[in-house]
Coordinates of C-alpha atoms and ligand atoms in Angstrom, one line a residue:
M21 CA 6.5 14.6 27.5
I22 CA 2.8 15.0 27.6
T23 CA 0.9 12.1 29.2
I24 CA -2.2 10.4 27.7
G25 CA -4.3 12.0 30.5
E26 CA -3.0 15.6 29.7
R27 CA -3.8 15.1 26.0
Q28 CA -7.3 14.0 26.7
T29 CA -8.1 16.9 28.9
K30 CA -6.5 19.3 26.3
S31 CA -9.0 18.0 23.7
E32 CA -11.3 20.8 22.6
I33 CA -13.9 18.8 20.8
P34 CA -15.4 16.0 22.8
F35 CA -14.8 12.8 20.7
D36 CA -16.2 9.6 22.1
V37 CA -13.8 7.2 20.5
E38 CA -15.1 4.1 22.4
R39 CA -18.5 4.8 20.9
I40 CA -17.0 4.9 17.6
R41 CA -15.0 1.8 18.1
A42 CA -18.1 0.0 19.0
D43 CA -19.4 0.7 15.4
F44 CA -16.4 -1.3 14.0
P45 CA -17.0 -4.9 14.8
I46 CA -13.6 -6.1 13.3
L47 CA -11.6 -4.2 15.9
D48 CA -12.8 -6.3 18.7
Q49 CA -10.5 -9.3 18.3
K50 CA -7.2 -10.7 19.3
V51 CA -4.4 -11.3 17.0
H52 CA -1.6 -13.7 18.0
G53 CA -3.2 -13.6 21.5
K54 CA -3.0 -9.8 21.8
P55 CA -5.7 -7.3 21.3
L56 CA -5.7 -6.0 17.7
V57 CA -4.2 -2.5 17.3
Y58 CA -5.0 -1.6 13.6
L59 CA -2.6 1.0 12.3
D60 CA -2.6 0.2 8.7
N61 CA -5.4 2.6 7.8
A62 CA -3.6 4.3 4.9
A63 CA -3.7 1.0 3.1
S64 CA -7.3 0.4 3.9
S65 CA -9.5 1.4 6.7
Q66 CA -12.1 -0.8 8.5
K67 CA -15.8 -0.7 7.9
P68 CA -18.5 0.5 10.4
R69 CA -21.7 -1.5 10.8
A70 CA -23.5 1.2 8.8
V71 CA -21.5 0.1 5.7
I72 CA -21.9 -3.5 6.5
H73 CA -25.6 -3.2 7.0
A74 CA -26.1 -1.1 3.7
L75 CA -24.4 -3.9 1.7
K76 CA -26.4 -6.6 3.5
H77 CA -29.6 -4.7 3.1
Y78 CA -29.1 -4.1 -0.5
Y79 CA -28.2 -7.7 -1.3
E80 CA -31.1 -9.1 0.8
N81 CA -33.8 -6.8 -0.5
D82 CA -32.9 -4.7 -3.6
H83 CA -30.4 -6.2 -5.9
A84 CA -31.0 -6.1 -9.7
N85 CA -29.1 -4.6 -12.5
V86 CA -29.4 -0.8 -12.9
H87 CA -30.7 1.5 -15.6
R88 CA -32.1 -1.4 -17.6
G89 CA -35.0 -3.1 -16.0
V90 CA -38.6 -2.4 -16.0
H91 CA -39.3 -4.2 -12.8
A92 CA -39.5 -3.1 -9.2
L93 CA -36.1 -4.4 -8.0
S94 CA -34.2 -2.8 -10.9
E95 CA -35.9 0.4 -10.2
R96 CA -35.0 0.2 -6.4
A97 CA -31.4 -0.8 -7.3
T98 CA -31.1 2.1 -9.8
E99 CA -32.5 4.6 -7.1
A100 CA -30.1 3.5 -4.5
Y101 CA -27.2 3.6 -6.9
E102 CA -28.0 7.1 -8.0
E103 CA -28.8 8.3 -4.4
A104 CA -25.2 7.0 -3.6
R105 CA -24.0 9.3 -6.4
I106 CA -25.7 12.2 -4.7
A107 CA -24.0 11.3 -1.3
V108 CA -20.5 11.2 -2.8
Q109 CA -21.2 14.2 -4.9
K110 CA -21.9 16.2 -1.6
F111 CA -19.0 14.6 0.1
I112 CA -16.4 16.3 -2.3
G113 CA -18.5 19.3 -3.0
A114 CA -19.0 18.5 -6.7
P115 CA -21.5 21.0 -8.2
C116 CA -23.3 18.7 -10.4
L117 CA -24.1 14.9 -10.5
R118 CA -23.0 14.5 -14.0
E119 CA -19.4 15.4 -13.0
L120 CA -19.2 12.4 -10.5
I121 CA -18.2 9.1 -12.1
F122 CA -17.9 5.9 -10.1
T123 CA -14.6 4.0 -10.7
R124 CA -12.9 1.0 -9.0
G125 CA -10.8 3.5 -7.1
A126 CA -8.2 6.1 -7.4
T127 CA -6.0 4.0 -9.7
E128 CA -8.6 3.4 -12.2
A129 CA -9.7 7.1 -12.0
I130 CA -6.1 8.2 -12.7
N131 CA -5.8 5.7 -15.5
L132 CA -9.0 7.0 -16.9
I133 CA -7.8 10.6 -17.0
A134 CA -4.4 9.8 -18.4
Q135 CA -5.9 7.6 -21.2
T136 CA -8.7 9.9 -22.3
F137 CA -8.0 13.6 -21.2
G138 CA -4.2 12.9 -21.4
R139 CA -4.4 11.5 -24.8
V140 CA -6.3 14.5 -26.1
H141 CA -4.1 17.2 -24.5
V142 CA -0.6 15.7 -24.4
H143 CA 1.4 15.5 -27.6
A144 CA 5.1 15.0 -28.7
G145 CA 7.4 17.3 -26.8
D146 CA 4.8 18.2 -24.2
E147 CA 5.4 17.9 -20.5
V148 CA 3.5 16.4 -17.6
I149 CA 4.5 17.4 -14.1
L150 CA 4.4 15.0 -11.1
T151 CA 6.1 15.2 -7.7
A152 CA 8.8 13.2 -5.9
L153 CA 6.2 12.0 -3.4
E154 CA 3.6 10.4 -5.7
H155 CA 2.2 6.8 -5.4
H156 CA 3.0 4.5 -8.3
S157 CA -0.8 4.9 -9.2
N158 CA 0.0 8.6 -10.0
I159 CA 3.3 7.9 -11.7
V160 CA 2.9 4.9 -14.1
P161 CA -0.3 6.0 -16.0
W162 CA 1.4 9.2 -16.9
Q163 CA 4.6 7.5 -17.7
V164 CA 2.9 5.2 -20.1
L165 CA 1.1 8.1 -21.7
C166 CA 4.4 10.1 -22.1
W167 CA 6.1 7.0 -23.7
E168 CA 3.2 6.7 -26.0
K169 CA 3.0 10.4 -27.1
H170 CA 6.8 11.0 -26.9
A171 CA 6.1 13.6 -24.2
N172 CA 8.3 14.2 -21.1
L173 CA 7.7 13.8 -17.4
R174 CA 9.0 16.4 -15.0
V175 CA 9.3 15.9 -11.3
V176 CA 8.9 18.5 -8.5
P177 CA 11.6 17.8 -5.9
I178 CA 10.8 17.8 -2.1
N179 CA 13.0 19.0 0.8
D180 CA 14.4 16.8 3.5
D181 CA 11.2 17.1 5.5
G182 CA 9.1 15.7 2.7
E183 CA 7.6 19.0 1.6
L184 CA 7.2 20.0 -2.0
R185 CA 9.5 22.7 -3.4
L186 CA 7.1 25.2 -4.8
D187 CA 9.9 27.4 -6.0
E188 CA 11.0 24.5 -8.2
L189 CA 7.6 23.8 -9.4
E190 CA 7.4 27.5 -10.6
K191 CA 10.7 27.0 -12.5
L192 CA 9.4 23.7 -14.1
I193 CA 6.2 25.0 -15.7
N194 CA 6.8 26.2 -19.1
P195 CA 4.8 26.6 -22.4
A196 CA 5.1 22.7 -22.9
T197 CA 3.5 21.9 -19.7
R198 CA 0.0 20.5 -20.1
I199 CA -0.9 18.8 -16.9
I200 CA 0.2 18.7 -13.2
S201 CA -0.9 15.6 -11.3
V202 CA -0.2 15.7 -7.5
A203 CA -1.3 13.9 -4.4
H204 CA -3.3 15.9 -1.9
V205 CA -1.8 13.9 0.9
S206 CA 1.2 11.7 0.6
N207 CA 0.6 8.1 1.6
A208 CA 4.1 7.3 2.6
L209 CA 5.0 10.5 4.6
G210 CA 1.7 12.0 5.4
T211 CA 2.6 15.5 4.0
I212 CA -0.4 17.6 3.1
N213 CA 0.5 19.4 -0.1
P214 CA -0.5 23.0 -0.7
I215 CA -2.8 22.0 -3.5
Q216 CA -4.8 25.2 -3.6
K217 CA -1.5 27.2 -4.3
I218 CA -0.5 24.5 -6.9
I219 CA -3.9 24.7 -8.6
D220 CA -3.9 28.7 -8.8
L221 CA -0.2 28.7 -9.9
A222 CA -1.0 26.2 -12.7
H223 CA -4.2 27.7 -13.8
Q224 CA -2.5 31.1 -14.1
R225 CA -0.3 29.5 -16.7
G226 CA -3.0 27.5 -18.5
V227 CA -2.0 24.1 -17.1
Y228 CA -4.6 21.6 -16.0
V229 CA -4.5 20.0 -12.5
V230 CA -5.3 16.4 -11.4
I231 CA -5.5 15.7 -7.7
D232 CA -4.9 12.3 -6.3
G233 CA -7.0 12.5 -3.2
A234 CA -6.7 8.9 -2.1
Q235 CA -5.1 9.8 1.3
A236 CA -6.9 13.2 1.8
A237 CA -10.5 12.2 1.5
P238 CA -10.5 10.2 4.8
H239 CA -9.0 13.0 6.8
L240 CA -9.6 16.4 5.1
R241 CA -12.6 18.4 4.1
V242 CA -12.6 18.3 0.3
D243 CA -14.5 20.9 -1.8
V244 CA -13.6 20.4 -5.4
Q245 CA -15.6 23.5 -6.4
K246 CA -13.5 25.8 -4.1
L247 CA -10.4 24.1 -5.0
D248 CA -11.2 24.5 -8.8
C249 CA -9.1 21.5 -9.6
D250 CA -9.8 19.9 -13.1
F251 CA -10.0 16.4 -11.6
Y252 CA -10.1 14.9 -8.2
A253 CA -9.9 11.1 -7.5
F254 CA -10.3 9.0 -4.4
S255 CA -10.9 5.3 -3.3
G256 CA -13.8 4.1 -1.2
H257 CA -11.9 1.6 0.8
K258 CA -9.8 4.3 2.5
V259 CA -12.9 6.3 3.6
Y260 CA -14.3 3.4 5.5
G261 CA -16.2 2.0 2.5
P262 CA -16.0 -1.1 0.4
T263 CA -13.2 -2.1 -1.8
G264 CA -13.6 -1.9 -5.6
I265 CA -15.4 1.4 -5.7
G266 CA -14.1 5.1 -5.8
A267 CA -15.0 8.3 -7.5
L268 CA -13.7 10.7 -10.0
Y269 CA -14.8 14.3 -10.2
G270 CA -14.0 16.1 -13.4
K271 CA -15.0 19.5 -14.7
P272 CA -17.9 19.0 -17.1
Q273 CA -16.2 20.8 -20.0
H274 CA -13.4 18.4 -19.8
L275 CA -15.6 15.3 -19.3
E276 CA -17.8 16.3 -22.4
L277 CA -14.9 16.6 -24.7
M278 CA -13.1 13.4 -23.4
P279 CA -13.4 10.1 -25.4
P280 CA -14.8 7.1 -23.4
Y281 CA -12.3 5.1 -21.4
Q282 CA -14.0 1.8 -21.7
T283 CA -16.8 0.9 -24.2
G284 CA -19.7 -1.5 -24.0
G285 CA -23.1 -1.5 -22.4
D286 CA -24.6 1.4 -20.5
M287 CA -22.0 4.0 -21.9
I288 CA -23.8 4.2 -25.3
S289 CA -26.8 6.1 -26.6
Y290 CA -27.1 4.2 -29.8
V291 CA -25.3 1.5 -31.4
S292 CA -25.2 0.2 -35.0
F293 CA -22.5 -1.6 -36.9
E294 CA -21.9 1.7 -38.8
K295 CA -21.9 4.3 -36.0
T296 CA -22.2 4.4 -32.2
T297 CA -23.0 7.4 -30.0
W298 CA -22.1 7.9 -26.4
N299 CA -24.4 8.2 -23.5
Q300 CA -24.6 11.4 -21.5
L301 CA -22.4 12.1 -18.5
P302 CA -21.5 10.5 -16.2
Y303 CA -22.7 7.2 -17.8
K304 CA -20.3 7.8 -20.8
F305 CA -17.6 6.7 -18.4
E306 CA -19.3 3.9 -16.5
A307 CA -19.2 1.0 -19.1
G308 CA -20.8 -2.3 -18.1
T309 CA -22.6 -3.2 -14.9
P310 CA -21.2 -0.9 -12.2
N311 CA -20.3 -1.8 -8.7
I312 CA -23.8 -1.2 -7.4
A313 CA -23.4 -2.6 -3.9
G314 CA -20.0 -0.8 -3.7
A315 CA -21.4 2.5 -4.5
I316 CA -24.3 2.1 -1.9
G317 CA -21.7 1.0 0.7
L318 CA -19.5 4.1 -0.2
A319 CA -22.6 6.3 0.3
A320 CA -23.1 4.8 3.7
A321 CA -19.5 5.3 4.7
V322 CA -19.4 9.0 3.7
E323 CA -22.6 9.7 5.4
Y324 CA -21.3 7.9 8.5
L325 CA -18.0 10.0 8.3
E326 CA -20.0 13.3 8.0
E327 CA -22.2 12.3 11.0
I328 CA -19.2 11.8 13.2
G329 CA -17.9 15.2 11.8
R330 CA -14.9 15.6 9.7
D331 CA -13.4 18.4 12.0
S332 CA -13.7 16.3 15.1
I333 CA -12.1 13.3 13.3
A334 CA -9.3 15.5 12.0
S335 CA -8.6 17.0 15.4
H336 CA -8.7 13.5 17.1
E337 CA -6.3 12.1 14.4
H338 CA -4.0 15.1 14.8
R339 CA -3.7 14.4 18.5
L340 CA -2.9 10.8 17.8
L341 CA -0.3 11.7 15.2
E342 CA 1.3 14.4 17.5
F343 CA 1.5 11.8 20.4
A344 CA 2.9 9.0 18.2
T345 CA 5.5 11.4 16.7
E346 CA 6.7 12.5 20.1
R347 CA 7.0 9.0 21.4
I348 CA 8.6 7.4 18.4
A349 CA 11.0 10.5 17.8
S350 CA 12.2 10.0 21.4
I351 CA 13.4 6.4 20.8
P352 CA 17.2 6.3 20.0
G353 CA 18.0 4.5 16.8
V354 CA 14.7 5.6 15.3
R355 CA 14.5 8.1 12.4
I356 CA 11.1 9.6 11.3
I357 CA 10.8 9.9 7.6
G358 CA 8.5 12.8 6.7
T359 CA 8.5 15.7 9.1
A360 CA 6.5 18.3 7.1
K361 CA 4.8 21.0 9.0
E362 CA 1.4 20.0 7.7
K363 CA 0.8 16.3 8.0
A364 CA -2.1 13.9 8.1
S365 CA -2.3 10.7 10.2
V366 CA 0.8 9.0 8.7
L367 CA 4.0 8.2 10.8
S368 CA 6.8 6.6 8.8
F369 CA 10.1 5.6 10.4
V370 CA 13.3 3.6 10.0
V371 CA 15.1 1.8 12.7
E372 CA 18.9 1.5 12.6
D373 CA 20.2 -1.9 12.0
M374 CA 16.7 -3.5 11.4
S375 CA 14.8 -3.8 8.3
A376 CA 11.3 -2.6 8.1
L377 CA 10.0 -6.0 7.4
D378 CA 11.4 -7.2 10.7
V379 CA 9.9 -4.2 12.6
G380 CA 6.6 -5.0 11.0
T381 CA 6.7 -8.7 11.6
R382 CA 7.6 -8.1 15.3
L383 CA 4.9 -5.6 15.6
D384 CA 2.5 -8.2 14.2
I385 CA 3.5 -10.6 16.9
E386 CA 2.3 -7.9 19.3
G387 CA -1.1 -7.7 17.6
I388 CA -0.1 -4.4 16.0
A389 CA -0.8 -4.1 12.1
V390 CA 1.4 -1.6 10.3
R391 CA 2.7 -1.4 6.7
T392 CA 6.3 -2.0 5.8
G393 CA 8.2 -1.4 2.6
H394 CA 8.2 1.2 -0.1
H395 CA 4.5 1.9 0.1
C396 CA 4.3 2.1 -3.8
C397 CA 6.5 5.1 -3.6
Q398 CA 9.9 3.7 -4.9
P399 CA 11.2 7.0 -6.3
L400 CA 10.5 8.7 -2.9
M401 CA 12.3 5.9 -1.1
E402 CA 15.2 6.5 -3.4
R403 CA 15.0 10.2 -2.7
F404 CA 15.5 9.4 1.0
G405 CA 18.2 6.8 0.3
I406 CA 16.3 4.0 2.0
A407 CA 14.6 0.7 1.0
G408 CA 11.4 1.3 2.8
T409 CA 9.9 2.4 6.1
T410 CA 7.5 1.1 8.7
R411 CA 4.4 3.2 8.5
A412 CA 1.8 3.6 11.2
S413 CA -1.4 5.3 10.0
F414 CA -4.2 6.4 12.2
A415 CA -7.9 6.4 11.8
M416 CA -10.9 7.9 13.8
Y417 CA -11.2 4.7 15.8
N418 CA -7.6 4.6 17.1
T419 CA -7.0 5.5 20.7
L420 CA -4.0 7.2 22.5
E421 CA -3.7 3.9 24.5
E422 CA -3.2 2.1 21.2
V423 CA -0.6 4.6 20.2
E424 CA 1.1 4.1 23.5
A425 CA 1.1 0.2 23.0
F426 CA 2.5 0.7 19.5
A427 CA 5.4 3.0 20.9
E428 CA 6.2 0.6 23.7
A429 CA 6.4 -2.3 21.2
V430 CA 8.7 -0.2 19.0
E431 CA 10.9 0.6 22.0
K432 CA 11.1 -3.1 22.9
I433 CA 11.8 -4.0 19.2
V434 CA 14.5 -1.4 18.8
A435 CA 16.2 -2.5 22.0
S436 CA 16.6 -6.0 20.5
A437 CA 18.2 -4.7 17.3
R438 CA 21.7 -6.0 16.8
P439 CA 24.4 -4.1 14.8
R440 CA 25.0 -5.9 11.5
A441 CA 28.5 -7.3 11.1
G442 CA 29.8 -6.7 7.6
A443 CA 31.4 -9.6 5.8
S444 CA 35.0 -9.1 4.7
L445 CA 35.7 -8.7 1.0
N446 CA 38.7 -10.8 0.9
G447 CA 39.9 -14.2 2.1
D448 CA 38.1 -17.4 2.5
Y449 CA 34.4 -17.5 2.8
P450 CA 33.4 -21.0 3.9
Y451 CA 30.1 -22.4 2.5
P452 CA 28.1 -24.2 5.2
Q453 CA 28.5 -27.9 5.8
A454 CA 25.7 -30.2 5.3
A455 CA 23.3 -29.9 8.4
A456 CA 22.5 -33.7 8.2
P457 CA 23.5 -36.7 5.9
S458 CA 20.5 -36.1 3.8
T459 CA 17.7 -33.4 3.1
R460 CA 15.1 -35.8 4.7
E461 CA 17.1 -36.1 7.9
A462 CA 17.7 -32.4 8.0
A463 CA 14.1 -31.9 7.7
E464 CA 13.4 -34.3 10.5
E465 CA 15.7 -32.4 12.8
I466 CA 14.0 -29.1 12.0
A467 CA 10.6 -30.5 12.4
E468 CA 11.4 -31.9 15.8
V469 CA 12.1 -28.4 16.9
F470 CA 9.0 -26.9 15.3
E471 CA 6.8 -29.7 16.6
V472 CA 7.4 -28.8 20.2
V473 CA 6.4 -25.1 19.8
D474 CA 3.0 -24.1 18.3
D475 CA 3.2 -20.6 19.3
W476 CA 4.2 -18.3 16.3
A477 CA 6.2 -16.0 18.5
E478 CA 8.4 -18.9 19.6
K479 CA 8.8 -20.2 16.0
Y480 CA 9.7 -16.7 15.0
E481 CA 12.4 -16.3 17.6
Y482 CA 13.8 -19.8 16.5
L483 CA 14.0 -18.5 12.9
I484 CA 15.7 -15.3 14.1
D485 CA 18.1 -17.2 16.1
I486 CA 19.2 -19.5 13.2
G487 CA 19.2 -16.6 10.9
S488 CA 21.7 -14.8 13.2
K489 CA 24.2 -17.6 12.7
L490 CA 23.9 -17.6 8.9
P491 CA 27.4 -17.9 7.4
A492 CA 28.7 -14.6 6.2
M493 CA 28.1 -13.9 2.5
P494 CA 30.9 -11.7 1.2
D495 CA 29.8 -8.3 -0.3
V496 CA 31.5 -9.3 -3.6
L497 CA 28.7 -11.8 -4.1
K498 CA 26.0 -9.4 -3.4
Q499 CA 25.5 -8.6 -7.1
E500 CA 22.4 -8.0 -9.2
C501 CA 22.8 -11.5 -10.7
N502 CA 22.5 -13.0 -7.2
R503 CA 19.6 -10.9 -6.2
V504 CA 16.3 -12.7 -5.6
Q505 CA 13.5 -10.7 -7.1
G506 CA 9.9 -10.8 -5.8
C507 CA 10.8 -10.6 -2.1
Q508 CA 9.7 -7.8 0.3
S509 CA 13.4 -7.2 1.3
T510 CA 16.8 -7.4 -0.2
V511 CA 17.8 -10.9 -0.7
F512 CA 21.0 -12.4 -2.3
M513 CA 21.7 -16.1 -2.9
H514 CA 24.8 -17.6 -4.6
A515 CA 24.9 -21.3 -5.3
R516 CA 27.6 -23.5 -6.7
K517 CA 28.5 -27.2 -7.1
K518 CA 30.5 -28.3 -4.2
P519 CA 34.1 -28.5 -5.5
G520 CA 35.3 -32.3 -5.7
T521 CA 31.7 -33.6 -5.9
P522 CA 29.6 -34.6 -9.0
D523 CA 26.3 -33.4 -7.8
V524 CA 26.3 -31.7 -4.4
I525 CA 25.0 -28.1 -4.2
E526 CA 25.9 -25.5 -1.7
F527 CA 25.0 -21.8 -1.3
L528 CA 25.6 -18.6 0.5
A529 CA 22.8 -16.2 1.2
D530 CA 22.0 -13.0 3.0
S531 CA 19.2 -10.5 3.5
D532 CA 18.7 -7.2 5.3
A533 CA 15.7 -8.6 7.1
D534 CA 16.2 -10.9 10.1
I535 CA 13.1 -13.0 9.4
V536 CA 14.3 -13.6 5.8
R537 CA 17.8 -14.6 7.2
G538 CA 15.9 -17.1 9.3
E539 CA 14.2 -18.5 6.2
L540 CA 17.4 -18.6 4.4
A541 CA 19.1 -20.5 7.2
L542 CA 16.2 -23.0 7.1
L543 CA 16.8 -23.4 3.4
Q544 CA 20.6 -23.9 3.9
R545 CA 20.0 -26.6 6.6
L546 CA 17.7 -28.4 4.3
Y547 CA 19.6 -28.1 1.0
S548 CA 23.1 -26.8 1.3
G549 CA 25.7 -29.7 1.2
Q550 CA 23.0 -32.1 -0.4
R551 CA 22.8 -34.0 -3.6
A552 CA 20.9 -32.1 -6.3
G553 CA 18.6 -35.1 -7.1
E554 CA 17.6 -35.2 -3.4
V555 CA 17.0 -31.5 -3.3
L556 CA 14.7 -31.7 -6.3
A557 CA 12.8 -34.7 -4.8
F558 CA 12.1 -33.0 -1.4
D559 CA 8.4 -32.0 -0.9
M560 CA 8.8 -28.5 0.3
P561 CA 5.1 -27.6 0.5
A562 CA 4.4 -30.6 2.6
F563 CA 7.3 -29.8 4.9
M564 CA 6.1 -26.2 5.3
Q565 CA 2.7 -27.5 6.2
R566 CA 4.2 -30.1 8.7
I567 CA 6.2 -27.3 10.6
G568 CA 3.2 -24.9 10.4
L569 CA 4.9 -22.1 8.5
D570 CA 2.3 -22.3 5.8
K571 CA -0.1 -20.7 8.3
N572 CA 2.3 -18.4 10.2
L573 CA 4.0 -16.6 7.3
T574 CA 2.1 -13.9 5.5
Q575 CA 1.2 -14.5 1.8
G576 CA 3.9 -11.9 0.9
R577 CA 6.6 -13.8 2.8
R578 CA 5.4 -17.2 1.5
N579 CA 5.8 -15.8 -2.0
G580 CA 9.3 -14.4 -1.1
L581 CA 10.2 -17.9 0.3
A582 CA 8.9 -19.6 -2.9
E583 CA 11.2 -17.5 -4.9
M584 CA 14.1 -18.4 -2.8
V585 CA 13.2 -22.1 -3.2
Q586 CA 12.8 -21.7 -6.9
R587 CA 16.3 -20.2 -7.1
V588 CA 17.7 -23.3 -5.3
M589 CA 15.7 -25.6 -7.5
R590 CA 16.8 -24.0 -10.8
F591 CA 20.4 -24.5 -9.7
A592 CA 19.9 -28.1 -8.6
E593 CA 18.2 -28.8 -12.0
N594 CA 21.3 -27.5 -13.7
V595 CA 23.7 -29.5 -11.6
A596 CA 21.6 -32.6 -11.9
G597 CA 21.5 -32.0 -15.8
Q598 CA 25.2 -31.8 -15.9
K599 CA 25.8 -35.0 -14.2
P600 CA 27.7 -37.5 -16.3
Ligands
PMP701 N1 -2.7 7.3 -4.4 C1 -2.4 7.2 -3.2 C2 -1.8 8.5 -2.6 C3 -2.6 6.1 -2.4 O1 -2.3 6.0 -1.2 C4 -3.2 5.0 -3.1 C5 -3.4 3.6 -2.3 N2 -2.4 3.3 -1.5 C6 -3.6 5.1 -4.4 C7 -3.4 6.3 -5.0 C8 -4.2 4.0 -5.1 O2 -5.5 3.7 -4.6 P1 -6.3 2.3 -4.9 O3 -5.4 1.2 -4.7 O4 -7.4 2.3 -3.9 O5 -6.7 2.5 -6.3

């Protein structure tokens, strides 16, 4: 294995990562008492001082509405907004300013294309080609268009490494094909798709190409003119800029013919009740007051990125990815998902006998931020036969030491994984006994444990421990009707009225995530074996606050827990309602 030291001396381009880190104030903090290691950059990257200062400067000095005022501030704001357009235009090599439209992000840009260009060009019986590794943002807008137009979606398959099957793409293109929409880089796997080849192939056959560049813009040099794509979309917050801003490049001949996406102020040239005409490009597609500060912040971000040097950034990130891949691949019980030859900055993996949610929660306790779940790529997860992955994604400010800390944490977590015992299909499956004579007393007992520990790591271990003792739920009860929706993991709950009682409820439950099993065990202790009326009267939010879980669980987990509580409440209501 190559050591950190060897990797650093192998570096061809000097890259002062510590200097870069100093530009990102957010990185200098502790999370759960450990130095923050931020590896969730594919979801959103952090902001350098240059961006923070640009936003602050704009709001402190120049803010007014754009394109409308006759006063100095409006003039300055307009100038700054239009200069931002020039910076972003240069960033992706768009030949002309009128081809560069500010949007809320990649999602809005793709919706815009589908709802305008798509509506004009796609008709009944036509086909739109996507790929198996697309983000939901590059699936659903096309799906909705195809439903509306009675057109059909076709999907380019991938191989087991997560690479597009170009041979299959060639076969899929036919006279009915109108548009191919494809990610430049996959957010879930990191695969860099051969978009130049795809564009050339499509154009030879008269097919338009849309590129979802959300994951490429932060890592790769993008030149839309050279690519000759019809559209290119990306989001500001992934290129170290603010949220709520992004850009869409489109060939002018398309943009000219496309109807507006949204209508209202600024996108018109003349309005009367009889007739309205559209403003010139790009304003035809920027209805209403735009995100002026966002555009200015985005310009500061792309200028910062260019100053550091995109090739230096790419080679630094490549070193991080190589090192991380090597370290994670060598851990027994871990499988990397996405092993394409050409990859950018993303390492996705699954751990045997442990859900991604558990891996992510345990990494968070170590101060390491990663993403877990399906990454808005459910069809891709299905292709690999998995519920989700743990994804570490790297940015220019990450270090080899951080990768090492991450790999060591994964090693520790994997070593703690316990093989799952399967419940038998037949025979008895006892429901849990009441943990205390009443819900209130059960709550007191739980609170006593939680009140002596205020450290989240210890509370977490307690939850994992009680979760490991959750009574087995037989597979026969793990059916869709018992599935709790809205959770980040698979959760089943099956409740019944305790036989021989008028109003006592009891339930069995299970999840693929240890942390969720812990939450289910907590609910069982509170509610299972108790009278429906008491269950309904119990003040769960106050209890959560008392034991501190309202602060320790993430919003996503709190929502999941609320869904589970709701399930119990609905059942308790039914039972209480049936009582003679
Ligand atoms: N496409 C890809 C490949 C992405 O990774 C994302 C964001 N995860 C999007 C589209 C959507 O970007 P946004 O949410 O910023 O609109």
